[in-house]
Amino acid sequence: MDKRRTIAFKLNPDVNQTDKIVCDTLDSIPQGERSRLNRAALTAGLALYRQDPRAPFLLCELLTKETTFSDIVNILRSLFPKEMADFNSSTITQPSSQQEQRSDEET
């Protein structure tokens, strides 16, 4: 018996801004990599869900084109204050690849 599972859902980029960001991101990724990203994103969301069921929903709802790594860390810090106590907000910066990408987009 085949125990593989197909997961399907629809995104509505015309109505939901987060769905538009997801669609735009997926469109920018080579087709052969999209399935891997979809699987990784689902798995990462479920990993967060197992820690706190609110986490993936908050990250999803607060995602915009301007969302920074620092924004994400602050959301996680609000959900997991004890676990995130070791992080110093003044030292949190975007990964260099994202900084370079943003500066390329601005020029």
Coordinates of N, CA and C in Angstrom, one line a residue:
M1 N 0.8 -1.2 0.0 CA 0.0 0.0 0.0 C 0.9 1.3 0.0
D2 N 0.6 2.2 -0.9 CA 1.3 3.4 -1.0 C 0.9 4.4 0.1
K3 N 1.9 4.8 1.0 CA 1.6 5.6 2.1 C 1.9 7.1 1.8
R4 N 2.3 7.4 0.6 CA 2.6 8.8 0.3 C 1.4 9.6 0.4
R5 N 1.5 10.9 0.6 CA 0.4 11.8 0.8 C 0.5 13.0 -0.1
T6 N -0.5 13.3 -0.9 CA -0.5 14.4 -1.7 C -1.2 15.5 -0.9
I7 N -0.6 16.7 -0.9 CA -1.2 17.8 -0.2 C -1.4 18.9 -1.2
A8 N -2.7 19.4 -1.2 CA -3.0 20.5 -2.2 C -3.9 21.5 -1.5
F9 N -3.6 22.8 -1.9 CA -4.5 23.9 -1.4 C -4.3 25.0 -2.4
K10 N -5.2 25.9 -2.4 CA -5.2 27.0 -3.3 C -4.7 28.3 -2.6
L11 N -4.0 29.1 -3.4 CA -3.6 30.4 -3.0 C -4.4 31.4 -3.8
N12 N -4.8 32.5 -3.2 CA -5.6 33.5 -3.9 C -4.8 34.9 -3.8
P13 N -3.9 35.1 -4.8 CA -3.1 36.3 -4.7 C -3.8 37.6 -5.0
D14 N -5.0 37.5 -5.6 CA -5.8 38.7 -5.9 C -6.5 39.2 -4.7
V15 N -6.7 38.4 -3.6 CA -7.4 38.8 -2.5 C -6.5 38.9 -1.2
N16 N -5.5 38.0 -1.2 CA -4.7 37.9 0.0 C -3.2 38.3 -0.3
Q17 N -2.7 39.4 0.4 CA -1.4 39.9 0.2 C -0.3 38.8 0.4
T18 N -0.5 38.1 1.5 CA 0.5 37.0 1.8 C 0.5 36.0 0.7
D19 N -0.6 35.6 0.2 CA -0.7 34.7 -1.0 C 0.1 35.2 -2.2
K20 N 0.0 36.5 -2.4 CA 0.7 37.1 -3.5 C 2.2 37.0 -3.3
I21 N 2.6 37.3 -2.1 CA 4.1 37.2 -1.8 C 4.5 35.7 -2.1
V22 N 3.7 34.8 -1.6 CA 4.1 33.4 -1.8 C 4.1 33.1 -3.3
C23 N 3.1 33.5 -4.0 CA 3.1 33.2 -5.5 C 4.3 33.8 -6.2
D24 N 4.6 35.1 -5.9 CA 5.7 35.8 -6.5 C 7.0 35.1 -6.2
T25 N 7.2 34.6 -5.0 CA 8.4 33.9 -4.6 C 8.5 32.6 -5.3
L26 N 7.4 31.8 -5.3 CA 7.4 30.6 -6.0 C 7.7 30.7 -7.5
D27 N 7.1 31.8 -8.1 CA 7.4 32.1 -9.5 C 8.8 32.4 -9.8
S28 N 9.6 32.9 -8.8 CA 11.0 33.3 -9.0 C 11.9 32.1 -8.9
I29 N 11.4 31.0 -8.4 CA 12.2 29.8 -8.2 C 12.1 28.8 -9.3
P30 N 13.2 28.2 -9.8 CA 13.1 27.2 -10.9 C 12.1 26.1 -10.5
Q31 N 11.4 25.7 -11.5 CA 10.3 24.8 -11.3 C 10.7 23.5 -10.6
G32 N 11.9 23.0 -10.9 CA 12.4 21.8 -10.3 C 12.6 21.9 -8.8
E33 N 12.8 23.2 -8.3 CA 13.1 23.4 -6.9 C 11.8 23.7 -6.1
R34 N 10.7 24.0 -6.8 CA 9.5 24.4 -6.1 C 8.9 23.4 -5.1
S35 N 8.9 22.1 -5.6 CA 8.4 21.1 -4.7 C 9.2 20.9 -3.5
R36 N 10.5 21.0 -3.6 CA 11.4 21.0 -2.4 C 11.1 22.1 -1.5
L37 N 10.9 23.3 -2.0 CA 10.6 24.5 -1.2 C 9.3 24.3 -0.5
N38 N 8.3 23.9 -1.3 CA 6.9 23.7 -0.7 C 7.0 22.7 0.5
R39 N 7.7 21.6 0.3 CA 7.8 20.6 1.3 C 8.6 21.2 2.5
A40 N 9.7 21.9 2.3 CA 10.4 22.5 3.4 C 9.6 23.5 4.1
A41 N 8.9 24.3 3.4 CA 8.1 25.4 4.1 C 7.0 24.7 4.9
L42 N 6.3 23.7 4.4 CA 5.3 23.0 5.2 C 5.9 22.4 6.5
T43 N 7.1 21.7 6.3 CA 7.7 21.1 7.4 C 8.2 22.1 8.4
A44 N 8.7 23.2 8.0 CA 9.2 24.3 8.9 C 8.0 24.9 9.7
G45 N 6.9 25.1 9.0 CA 5.7 25.6 9.6 C 5.2 24.6 10.7
L46 N 5.2 23.3 10.4 CA 4.8 22.3 11.3 C 5.7 22.2 12.5
A47 N 7.0 22.4 12.3 CA 8.0 22.4 13.4 C 7.7 23.6 14.3
L48 N 7.3 24.7 13.8 CA 6.9 25.8 14.6 C 5.6 25.6 15.3
Y49 N 4.7 25.0 14.6 CA 3.4 24.7 15.2 C 3.5 23.7 16.4
R50 N 4.4 22.8 16.3 CA 4.6 21.8 17.4 C 5.1 22.5 18.6
Q51 N 5.8 23.6 18.5 CA 6.3 24.4 19.6 C 5.2 25.3 20.2
D52 N 4.5 26.0 19.3 CA 3.4 26.8 19.7 C 2.5 27.0 18.5
P53 N 1.2 26.5 18.6 CA 0.3 26.5 17.5 C 0.1 27.9 16.8
R54 N 0.4 29.0 17.6 CA 0.2 30.3 17.0 C 1.3 30.7 16.1
A55 N 2.5 30.1 16.2 CA 3.6 30.6 15.5 C 3.5 30.7 14.0
P56 N 3.1 29.6 13.3 CA 3.1 29.7 11.9 C 2.0 30.7 11.4
F57 N 0.9 30.8 12.1 CA -0.2 31.7 11.8 C 0.2 33.2 11.9
L58 N 0.9 33.5 13.0 CA 1.4 34.9 13.2 C 2.4 35.2 12.1
L59 N 3.4 34.3 11.8 CA 4.4 34.6 10.8 C 3.7 34.8 9.4
C60 N 2.7 34.0 9.1 CA 2.0 34.1 7.9 C 1.2 35.4 7.8
E61 N 0.5 35.8 8.8 CA -0.3 37.0 8.8 C 0.5 38.2 8.7
L62 N 1.7 38.2 9.3 CA 2.5 39.4 9.4 C 3.5 39.6 8.3
L63 N 3.5 38.6 7.4 CA 4.4 38.7 6.2 C 4.0 39.8 5.2
T64 N 5.0 40.6 4.9 CA 4.8 41.6 3.9 C 6.1 41.6 3.1
K65 N 6.1 42.4 2.0 CA 7.4 42.5 1.2 C 8.5 43.2 2.0
E66 N 8.1 43.9 3.0 CA 9.1 44.6 3.8 C 9.5 43.9 5.1
T67 N 9.0 42.7 5.4 CA 9.3 41.9 6.6 C 10.8 41.6 6.6
T68 N 11.4 41.9 7.7 CA 12.9 41.7 7.8 C 13.1 40.5 8.7
F69 N 14.3 40.0 8.7 CA 14.7 39.0 9.6 C 14.5 39.4 11.1
S70 N 14.8 40.6 11.4 CA 14.6 41.2 12.7 C 13.1 41.1 13.1
D71 N 12.2 41.4 12.2 CA 10.8 41.3 12.5 C 10.4 39.9 12.8
I72 N 10.9 38.9 12.1 CA 10.6 37.5 12.4 C 11.2 37.1 13.8
V73 N 12.4 37.6 14.1 CA 12.9 37.3 15.4 C 12.1 37.9 16.5
N74 N 11.6 39.1 16.3 CA 10.8 39.7 17.3 C 9.5 39.0 17.5
I75 N 8.9 38.5 16.4 CA 7.7 37.7 16.6 C 8.0 36.4 17.4
L76 N 9.1 35.7 17.0 CA 9.5 34.5 17.8 C 9.8 34.9 19.2
R77 N 10.4 36.0 19.5 CA 10.7 36.4 20.8 C 9.4 36.7 21.6
S78 N 8.4 37.2 21.0 CA 7.1 37.4 21.7 C 6.5 36.1 22.1
L79 N 6.7 35.1 21.2 CA 6.1 33.8 21.5 C 6.9 32.9 22.5
F80 N 8.2 33.1 22.4 CA 9.1 32.2 23.1 C 10.1 33.1 23.9
P81 N 9.6 33.9 24.8 CA 10.5 34.9 25.5 C 11.7 34.2 26.3
K82 N 11.4 33.1 26.9 CA 12.5 32.4 27.7 C 13.5 31.8 26.7
E83 N 13.0 31.2 25.7 CA 13.9 30.5 24.7 C 14.7 31.5 23.9
M84 N 14.2 32.7 23.7 CA 14.9 33.7 22.9 C 15.7 34.7 23.7
A85 N 15.7 34.4 25.0 CA 16.4 35.4 25.9 C 17.9 35.5 25.5
D86 N 18.5 34.5 24.9 CA 19.9 34.6 24.6 C 20.2 35.5 23.4
F87 N 19.1 35.8 22.6 CA 19.3 36.7 21.5 C 19.3 38.1 21.9
N88 N 20.3 38.9 21.4 CA 20.3 40.3 21.7 C 19.8 41.1 20.5
S89 N 18.7 41.8 20.7 CA 18.1 42.4 19.5 C 19.0 43.4 18.8
S90 N 20.0 43.9 19.5 CA 20.9 44.9 18.8 C 21.9 44.2 17.9
T91 N 22.0 42.9 18.0 CA 23.0 42.2 17.1 C 22.3 41.4 16.0
I92 N 21.0 41.5 16.0 CA 20.2 40.8 15.0 C 20.2 41.6 13.7
T93 N 20.7 41.0 12.6 CA 20.7 41.7 11.3 C 20.3 40.7 10.3
Q94 N 20.0 41.2 9.1 CA 19.5 40.3 8.1 C 20.8 39.5 7.6
P95 N 20.5 38.3 7.1 CA 21.6 37.6 6.5 C 22.2 38.4 5.3
S96 N 23.5 38.3 5.1 CA 24.1 39.2 4.1 C 23.5 39.0 2.7
S97 N 23.1 37.8 2.3 CA 22.5 37.5 1.0 C 21.2 38.3 0.8
Q98 N 20.4 38.5 1.9 CA 19.2 39.3 1.8 C 19.5 40.7 1.7
Q99 N 20.5 41.2 2.5 CA 20.9 42.6 2.4 C 21.3 43.0 1.0
E100 N 22.1 42.1 0.4 CA 22.6 42.4 -1.0 C 21.5 42.4 -1.9
Q101 N 20.5 41.4 -1.8 CA 19.4 41.4 -2.7 C 18.5 42.6 -2.6
R102 N 18.3 43.1 -1.4 CA 17.5 44.3 -1.2 C 18.2 45.5 -1.8
S103 N 19.5 45.6 -1.6 CA 20.2 46.8 -2.2 C 20.2 46.7 -3.7
D104 N 20.3 45.5 -4.3 CA 20.1 45.4 -5.7 C 18.8 45.9 -6.2
E105 N 17.7 45.5 -5.4 CA 16.4 45.9 -5.8 C 16.2 47.4 -5.7
E106 N 16.8 48.1 -4.8 CA 16.7 49.5 -4.6 C 17.4 50.3 -5.7
T107 N 18.4 49.7 -6.3 CA 19.1 50.5 -7.3 C 18.5 50.4 -8.7

